[in-house]
Amino acid sequence: MTFFLGFCTFVCSTVISLTSCGGAIGTIITSALSGYLAKHGFAGGWPSVFYVSGAICIAIGVLYFLLIRNDPKEHPLVSEAEYEYIVEHIGALREKREQAKLENRENQVENSKPKPPPPFPWIKVLTSPPIIGQVCVKITLTWAYSLVILKAPAYMEKVLRMPLEMNGYFTSAAFASFGLR
C-alpha cells in the first residue's frame, strides 16, 4: 500500500511521460534484439524475431487485461483505504464522486430520469485549426519515423556493409539518440 500511495502523488506526470516514450523504448529494445535474434536465433534466424516479438506482445496484452481497470474501485488489488486516498488526491475522481452524490440527491428529490448530455460537437472539433495542425504534424512525424525504421537497416547493410547483428545495435542507438533531443 505504501508504494501505491507514493505512486499516486506523481502518477499524472510520470505515467503520461512513460506512456508517451513507450513506443521509442520498444523500438530501441526491439532493434537491438532483432539484430541478435536474426543472427543467433532459433527457427532459422528471422522467424525467431517474429516469434519473440509476438510472445512479448501477447504477454503484455494478458498483463494489461488482468491489471488495468477504468476505475480503481473496480480493481481487485486496490483496498478501500487506497481507493479513498486516490479519490482524495486525484481531482477528477473526487469531482466524479461528488457529482454522482449530487445527481443522486437531485434524482431523489425530483424522482425523474437524468437528462442526457448534449451531443459532442465533432464537426467543430475536427475542423478547428489546432486539431488540423496537430494531425498534419503527427502524420509528418510518423512518416519520417517510419522511413528511418524501414530504410536505416538496409542502408547500413548495403552501403556501410555492416554485419546483421551490429546493424541491429546501431539502429537501436539511432533511436536512442532521438530521445536526447
C-alpha atoms as an extended CHARMM CRD file, in Angstrom:
* protein
*
       181  EXT
         1         1  MET       CA              0.0000000000        0.0000000000        0.0000000000  PROA      1               0.0000000000
         2         2  THR       CA              2.8660000000        2.3900000000        0.7770000000  PROA      2               0.0000000000
         3         3  PHE       CA              4.2410000000        2.0090000000       -2.7420000000  PROA      3               0.0000000000
         4         4  PHE       CA              0.8340000000        2.6500000000       -4.2570000000  PROA      4               0.0000000000
         5         5  LEU       CA              0.2350000000        5.7450000000       -2.1140000000  PROA      5               0.0000000000
         6         6  GLY       CA              3.6000000000        7.1720000000       -3.1330000000  PROA      6               0.0000000000
         7         7  PHE       CA              2.8860000000        6.2820000000       -6.7390000000  PROA      7               0.0000000000
         8         8  CYS       CA             -0.3280000000        8.3250000000       -6.7030000000  PROA      8               0.0000000000
         9         9  THR       CA              1.4820000000       11.5500000000       -5.8210000000  PROA      9               0.0000000000
        10        10  PHE       CA              3.2530000000       11.7350000000       -9.1730000000  PROA      10              0.0000000000
        11        11  VAL       CA              1.0140000000        9.4920000000      -11.2470000000  PROA      11              0.0000000000
        12        12  CYS       CA             -0.2790000000       12.1270000000      -13.6560000000  PROA      12              0.0000000000
        13        13  SER       CA              3.0290000000       13.4610000000      -14.9570000000  PROA      13              0.0000000000
        14        14  THR       CA              5.1710000000       10.3390000000      -14.7170000000  PROA      14              0.0000000000
        15        15  VAL       CA              2.7520000000        7.7900000000      -16.1260000000  PROA      15              0.0000000000
        16        16  ILE       CA              1.8210000000       10.0470000000      -19.0240000000  PROA      16              0.0000000000
        17        17  SER       CA              5.5290000000       10.5160000000      -19.7660000000  PROA      17              0.0000000000
        18        18  LEU       CA              6.1520000000        6.7740000000      -19.6360000000  PROA      18              0.0000000000
        19        19  THR       CA              3.2860000000        6.0050000000      -21.9900000000  PROA      19              0.0000000000
        20        20  SER       CA              4.4890000000        8.6830000000      -24.3910000000  PROA      20              0.0000000000
        21        21  CYS       CA              8.0050000000        7.2560000000      -24.5900000000  PROA      21              0.0000000000
        22        22  GLY       CA              6.9200000000        3.5920000000      -24.5640000000  PROA      22              0.0000000000
        23        23  GLY       CA              6.9880000000        3.3040000000      -28.3490000000  PROA      23              0.0000000000
        24        24  ALA       CA             10.5130000000        4.6910000000      -28.5480000000  PROA      24              0.0000000000
        25        25  ILE       CA             11.7410000000        2.3830000000      -25.7800000000  PROA      25              0.0000000000
        26        26  GLY       CA             10.1150000000       -0.5710000000      -27.5300000000  PROA      26              0.0000000000
        27        27  THR       CA             11.8100000000        0.3520000000      -30.8090000000  PROA      27              0.0000000000
        28        28  ILE       CA             15.2030000000        0.6230000000      -29.1200000000  PROA      28              0.0000000000
        29        29  ILE       CA             14.8750000000       -2.7710000000      -27.4220000000  PROA      29              0.0000000000
        30        30  THR       CA             13.3580000000       -4.4760000000      -30.4670000000  PROA      30              0.0000000000
        31        31  SER       CA             16.0290000000       -3.1660000000      -32.8550000000  PROA      31              0.0000000000
        32        32  ALA       CA             18.8460000000       -4.4990000000      -30.6820000000  PROA      32              0.0000000000
        33        33  LEU       CA             17.0470000000       -7.7820000000      -30.0360000000  PROA      33              0.0000000000
        34        34  SER       CA             16.1620000000       -8.2600000000      -33.7270000000  PROA      34              0.0000000000
        35        35  GLY       CA             19.7670000000       -7.9930000000      -34.8610000000  PROA      35              0.0000000000
        36        36  TYR       CA             20.8490000000      -10.5510000000      -32.2880000000  PROA      36              0.0000000000
        37        37  LEU       CA             17.9650000000      -12.9470000000      -32.9820000000  PROA      37              0.0000000000
        38        38  ALA       CA             18.3760000000      -12.7200000000      -36.7690000000  PROA      38              0.0000000000
        39        39  LYS       CA             21.9370000000      -13.9840000000      -36.4410000000  PROA      39              0.0000000000
        40        40  HSD       CA             21.7510000000      -16.3280000000      -33.4240000000  PROA      40              0.0000000000
        41        41  GLY       CA             18.0260000000      -17.0110000000      -33.0280000000  PROA      41              0.0000000000
        42        42  PHE       CA             16.1110000000      -20.2560000000      -33.2540000000  PROA      42              0.0000000000
        43        43  ALA       CA             13.8760000000      -21.2270000000      -36.2120000000  PROA      43              0.0000000000
        44        44  GLY       CA             16.3730000000      -20.1640000000      -38.8320000000  PROA      44              0.0000000000
        45        45  GLY       CA             17.0930000000      -16.5800000000      -37.7420000000  PROA      45              0.0000000000
        46        46  TRP       CA             14.4570000000      -14.0950000000      -38.9340000000  PROA      46              0.0000000000
        47        47  PRO       CA             11.4010000000      -16.1470000000      -37.8940000000  PROA      47              0.0000000000
        48        48  SER       CA             12.6120000000      -16.0330000000      -34.2820000000  PROA      48              0.0000000000
        49        49  VAL       CA             12.3390000000      -12.2190000000      -34.3720000000  PROA      49              0.0000000000
        50        50  PHE       CA              8.6220000000      -12.5170000000      -35.1140000000  PROA      50              0.0000000000
        51        51  TYR       CA              8.0250000000      -15.3270000000      -32.6040000000  PROA      51              0.0000000000
        52        52  VAL       CA              9.7520000000      -13.4720000000      -29.7630000000  PROA      52              0.0000000000
        53        53  SER       CA              8.0870000000      -10.1350000000      -30.6050000000  PROA      53              0.0000000000
        54        54  GLY       CA              4.6870000000      -11.8390000000      -30.8050000000  PROA      54              0.0000000000
        55        55  ALA       CA              5.1960000000      -13.6510000000      -27.4970000000  PROA      55              0.0000000000
        56        56  ILE       CA              6.1740000000      -10.4020000000      -25.7720000000  PROA      56              0.0000000000
        57        57  CYS       CA              3.1090000000       -8.6100000000      -27.2010000000  PROA      57              0.0000000000
        58        58  ILE       CA              0.8000000000      -11.4100000000      -26.0620000000  PROA      58              0.0000000000
        59        59  ALA       CA              2.3320000000      -11.3630000000      -22.5580000000  PROA      59              0.0000000000
        60        60  ILE       CA              1.9110000000       -7.5840000000      -22.3000000000  PROA      60              0.0000000000
        61        61  GLY       CA             -1.6720000000       -7.8630000000      -23.5560000000  PROA      61              0.0000000000
        62        62  VAL       CA             -2.5370000000      -10.5070000000      -20.9550000000  PROA      62              0.0000000000
        63        63  LEU       CA             -0.9870000000       -8.3830000000      -18.1830000000  PROA      63              0.0000000000
        64        64  TYR       CA             -2.8930000000       -5.3420000000      -19.4230000000  PROA      64              0.0000000000
        65        65  PHE       CA             -6.2540000000       -7.1300000000      -19.3840000000  PROA      65              0.0000000000
        66        66  LEU       CA             -5.5540000000       -8.5860000000      -15.9320000000  PROA      66              0.0000000000
        67        67  LEU       CA             -4.2410000000       -5.4340000000      -14.2450000000  PROA      67              0.0000000000
        68        68  ILE       CA             -5.8210000000       -2.3820000000      -15.8820000000  PROA      68              0.0000000000
        69        69  ARG       CA             -9.2730000000       -1.0720000000      -14.9830000000  PROA      69              0.0000000000
        70        70  ASN       CA            -11.1830000000        2.1050000000      -15.8530000000  PROA      70              0.0000000000
        71        71  ASP       CA            -11.7450000000        2.9370000000      -12.2030000000  PROA      71              0.0000000000
        72        72  PRO       CA             -9.5380000000        2.0000000000       -9.2310000000  PROA      72              0.0000000000
        73        73  LYS       CA            -12.6760000000        0.9040000000       -7.3940000000  PROA      73              0.0000000000
        74        74  GLU       CA            -13.1080000000       -1.9150000000       -9.9310000000  PROA      74              0.0000000000
        75        75  HSD       CA             -9.5710000000       -3.2620000000       -9.3900000000  PROA      75              0.0000000000
        76        76  PRO       CA             -9.3850000000       -6.3630000000       -7.1640000000  PROA      76              0.0000000000
        77        77  LEU       CA             -5.9930000000       -5.4070000000       -5.6800000000  PROA      77              0.0000000000
        78        78  VAL       CA             -6.9780000000       -1.8800000000       -4.5700000000  PROA      78              0.0000000000
        79        79  SER       CA             -8.2490000000       -1.7760000000       -0.9910000000  PROA      79              0.0000000000
        80        80  GLU       CA            -10.9400000000        0.6110000000        0.2400000000  PROA      80              0.0000000000
        81        81  ALA       CA             -8.3020000000        2.7330000000        2.0300000000  PROA      81              0.0000000000
        82        82  GLU       CA             -6.2310000000        3.0140000000       -1.1490000000  PROA      82              0.0000000000
        83        83  TYR       CA             -9.2970000000        3.9310000000       -3.1540000000  PROA      83              0.0000000000
        84        84  GLU       CA            -10.2130000000        6.6860000000       -0.6810000000  PROA      84              0.0000000000
        85        85  TYR       CA             -6.6510000000        8.0250000000       -0.8570000000  PROA      85              0.0000000000
        86        86  ILE       CA             -6.7640000000        8.0420000000       -4.6710000000  PROA      86              0.0000000000
        87        87  VAL       CA            -10.1240000000        9.8000000000       -4.7090000000  PROA      87              0.0000000000
        88        88  GLU       CA             -8.9520000000       12.4390000000       -2.2290000000  PROA      88              0.0000000000
        89        89  HSD       CA             -5.7170000000       13.1460000000       -4.1190000000  PROA      89              0.0000000000
        90        90  ILE       CA             -6.8360000000       12.9960000000       -7.7350000000  PROA      90              0.0000000000
        91        91  GLY       CA             -9.2300000000       15.8030000000       -8.5430000000  PROA      91              0.0000000000
        92        92  ALA       CA            -11.0650000000       14.1290000000      -11.4270000000  PROA      92              0.0000000000
        93        93  LEU       CA            -12.1020000000       11.1590000000       -9.3100000000  PROA      93              0.0000000000
        94        94  ARG       CA            -13.0750000000       13.4110000000       -6.4220000000  PROA      94              0.0000000000
        95        95  GLU       CA            -15.2200000000       15.5530000000       -8.7340000000  PROA      95              0.0000000000
        96        96  LYS       CA            -16.7830000000       12.4450000000      -10.2750000000  PROA      96              0.0000000000
        97        97  ARG       CA            -17.7470000000       11.1160000000       -6.8370000000  PROA      97              0.0000000000
        98        98  GLU       CA            -19.1530000000       14.4840000000       -5.7230000000  PROA      98              0.0000000000
        99        99  GLN       CA            -21.0880000000       14.8110000000       -8.9980000000  PROA      99              0.0000000000
       100       100  ALA       CA            -22.5700000000       11.3390000000       -8.5030000000  PROA      100             0.0000000000
       101       101  LYS       CA            -23.6490000000       12.2430000000       -4.9560000000  PROA      101             0.0000000000
       102       102  LEU       CA            -25.2250000000       15.4750000000       -6.2020000000  PROA      102             0.0000000000
       103       103  GLU       CA            -27.0670000000       13.6720000000       -9.0070000000  PROA      103             0.0000000000
       104       104  ASN       CA            -28.3520000000       11.0700000000       -6.5500000000  PROA      104             0.0000000000
       105       105  ARG       CA            -29.7350000000       13.8120000000       -4.3200000000  PROA      105             0.0000000000
       106       106  GLU       CA            -31.3880000000       15.5620000000       -7.2720000000  PROA      106             0.0000000000
       107       107  ASN       CA            -32.8730000000       12.3010000000       -8.5400000000  PROA      107             0.0000000000
       108       108  GLN       CA            -34.2800000000       11.5130000000       -5.1140000000  PROA      108             0.0000000000
       109       109  VAL       CA            -35.8670000000       14.9570000000       -4.8630000000  PROA      109             0.0000000000
       110       110  GLU       CA            -37.1940000000       15.1660000000       -8.4280000000  PROA      110             0.0000000000
       111       111  ASN       CA            -37.6920000000       11.4140000000       -8.8200000000  PROA      111             0.0000000000
       112       112  SER       CA            -37.1750000000       11.7980000000      -12.5800000000  PROA      112             0.0000000000
       113       113  LYS       CA            -34.7880000000       10.4880000000      -15.2080000000  PROA      113             0.0000000000
       114       114  PRO       CA            -31.4360000000       12.3080000000      -15.5850000000  PROA      114             0.0000000000
       115       115  LYS       CA            -31.0590000000       14.4960000000      -18.6530000000  PROA      115             0.0000000000
       116       116  PRO       CA            -28.8360000000       13.1220000000      -21.4180000000  PROA      116             0.0000000000
       117       117  PRO       CA            -25.6290000000       15.0560000000      -22.0310000000  PROA      117             0.0000000000
       118       118  PRO       CA            -25.5600000000       17.3930000000      -25.0300000000  PROA      118             0.0000000000
       119       119  PRO       CA            -24.1640000000       15.9050000000      -28.2460000000  PROA      119             0.0000000000
       120       120  PHE       CA            -20.4200000000       16.1990000000      -28.7600000000  PROA      120             0.0000000000
       121       121  PRO       CA            -19.5190000000       18.8910000000      -31.3720000000  PROA      121             0.0000000000
       122       122  TRP       CA            -17.4860000000       16.6240000000      -33.6850000000  PROA      122             0.0000000000
       123       123  ILE       CA            -17.6580000000       18.9520000000      -36.6960000000  PROA      123             0.0000000000
       124       124  LYS       CA            -16.2960000000       21.9280000000      -34.7160000000  PROA      124             0.0000000000
       125       125  VAL       CA            -13.5050000000       19.8320000000      -33.2150000000  PROA      125             0.0000000000
       126       126  LEU       CA            -12.4340000000       18.1630000000      -36.4600000000  PROA      126             0.0000000000
       127       127  THR       CA            -12.4270000000       21.4410000000      -38.4230000000  PROA      127             0.0000000000
       128       128  SER       CA            -10.5970000000       23.5310000000      -35.8260000000  PROA      128             0.0000000000
       129       129  PRO       CA             -7.1570000000       24.8040000000      -36.9490000000  PROA      129             0.0000000000
       130       130  PRO       CA             -5.2940000000       23.4740000000      -33.8700000000  PROA      130             0.0000000000
       131       131  ILE       CA             -6.6130000000       19.9420000000      -34.4720000000  PROA      131             0.0000000000
       132       132  ILE       CA             -5.8380000000       20.0700000000      -38.1910000000  PROA      132             0.0000000000
       133       133  GLY       CA             -2.3280000000       21.3260000000      -37.3650000000  PROA      133             0.0000000000
       134       134  GLN       CA             -1.7630000000       18.5150000000      -34.8650000000  PROA      134             0.0000000000
       135       135  VAL       CA             -2.9480000000       15.9130000000      -37.3740000000  PROA      135             0.0000000000
       136       136  CYS       CA             -0.5450000000       17.2870000000      -40.0180000000  PROA      136             0.0000000000
       137       137  VAL       CA              2.3730000000       17.2760000000      -37.5900000000  PROA      137             0.0000000000
       138       138  LYS       CA              1.5960000000       13.7390000000      -36.4090000000  PROA      138             0.0000000000
       139       139  ILE       CA              1.3460000000       12.4270000000      -39.9940000000  PROA      139             0.0000000000
       140       140  THR       CA              4.6560000000       14.0710000000      -40.9220000000  PROA      140             0.0000000000
       141       141  LEU       CA              6.4960000000       12.7770000000      -37.8580000000  PROA      141             0.0000000000
       142       142  THR       CA              5.0980000000        9.2750000000      -38.2790000000  PROA      142             0.0000000000
       143       143  TRP       CA              6.1040000000        9.2360000000      -41.9510000000  PROA      143             0.0000000000
       144       144  ALA       CA              9.6660000000       10.3460000000      -41.1440000000  PROA      144             0.0000000000
       145       145  TYR       CA              9.9550000000        7.9070000000      -38.2510000000  PROA      145             0.0000000000
       146       146  SER       CA              8.6500000000        5.0260000000      -40.3950000000  PROA      146             0.0000000000
       147       147  LEU       CA             11.0610000000        5.9220000000      -43.1790000000  PROA      147             0.0000000000
       148       148  VAL       CA             14.0030000000        5.7240000000      -40.7800000000  PROA      148             0.0000000000
       149       149  ILE       CA             12.7500000000        2.4550000000      -39.2690000000  PROA      149             0.0000000000
       150       150  LEU       CA             12.3610000000        0.8540000000      -42.6920000000  PROA      150             0.0000000000
       151       151  LYS       CA             15.3670000000        2.2140000000      -44.5700000000  PROA      151             0.0000000000
       152       152  ALA       CA             18.1470000000        2.7110000000      -41.9740000000  PROA      152             0.0000000000
       153       153  PRO       CA             18.9270000000       -1.0040000000      -41.5420000000  PROA      153             0.0000000000
       154       154  ALA       CA             19.0160000000       -1.5620000000      -45.3310000000  PROA      154             0.0000000000
       155       155  TYR       CA             21.3330000000        1.4470000000      -45.7480000000  PROA      155             0.0000000000
       156       156  MET       CA             23.6640000000        0.1620000000      -43.0470000000  PROA      156             0.0000000000
       157       157  GLU       CA             23.7280000000       -3.3010000000      -44.6190000000  PROA      157             0.0000000000
       158       158  LYS       CA             24.1360000000       -2.3440000000      -48.3090000000  PROA      158             0.0000000000
       159       159  VAL       CA             26.0850000000        0.9080000000      -48.2260000000  PROA      159             0.0000000000
       160       160  LEU       CA             28.0770000000        0.6000000000      -44.9980000000  PROA      160             0.0000000000
       161       161  ARG       CA             28.3650000000       -3.2260000000      -45.2580000000  PROA      161             0.0000000000
       162       162  MET       CA             27.5920000000       -3.5840000000      -41.5800000000  PROA      162             0.0000000000
       163       163  PRO       CA             27.0690000000       -7.1250000000      -40.2190000000  PROA      163             0.0000000000
       164       164  LEU       CA             23.4730000000       -8.0290000000      -39.2980000000  PROA      164             0.0000000000
       165       165  GLU       CA             23.9310000000       -8.1800000000      -35.5150000000  PROA      165             0.0000000000
       166       166  MET       CA             25.8510000000       -4.8990000000      -35.4080000000  PROA      166             0.0000000000
       167       167  ASN       CA             23.2070000000       -3.3460000000      -37.6740000000  PROA      167             0.0000000000
       168       168  GLY       CA             20.5520000000       -4.0390000000      -35.0150000000  PROA      168             0.0000000000
       169       169  TYR       CA             22.6410000000       -2.3910000000      -32.3020000000  PROA      169             0.0000000000
       170       170  PHE       CA             23.3770000000        0.6920000000      -34.4110000000  PROA      170             0.0000000000
       171       171  THR       CA             19.7230000000        1.0540000000      -35.4240000000  PROA      171             0.0000000000
       172       172  SER       CA             18.8340000000        0.8330000000      -31.7490000000  PROA      172             0.0000000000
       173       173  ALA       CA             21.4130000000        3.5050000000      -30.9150000000  PROA      173             0.0000000000
       174       174  ALA       CA             19.9660000000        5.7930000000      -33.6000000000  PROA      174             0.0000000000
       175       175  PHE       CA             16.5160000000        5.5730000000      -31.9910000000  PROA      175             0.0000000000
       176       176  ALA       CA             18.0130000000        6.1120000000      -28.5300000000  PROA      176             0.0000000000
       177       177  SER       CA             19.5770000000        9.3360000000      -29.8300000000  PROA      177             0.0000000000
       178       178  PHE       CA             16.1050000000       10.5690000000      -30.8880000000  PROA      178             0.0000000000
       179       179  GLY       CA             15.2190000000       10.7500000000      -27.2170000000  PROA      179             0.0000000000
       180       180  LEU       CA             18.1680000000       13.0270000000      -26.4280000000  PROA      180             0.0000000000
       181       181  ARG       CA             16.8500000000       15.9980000000      -28.3620000000  PROA      181             0.0000000000
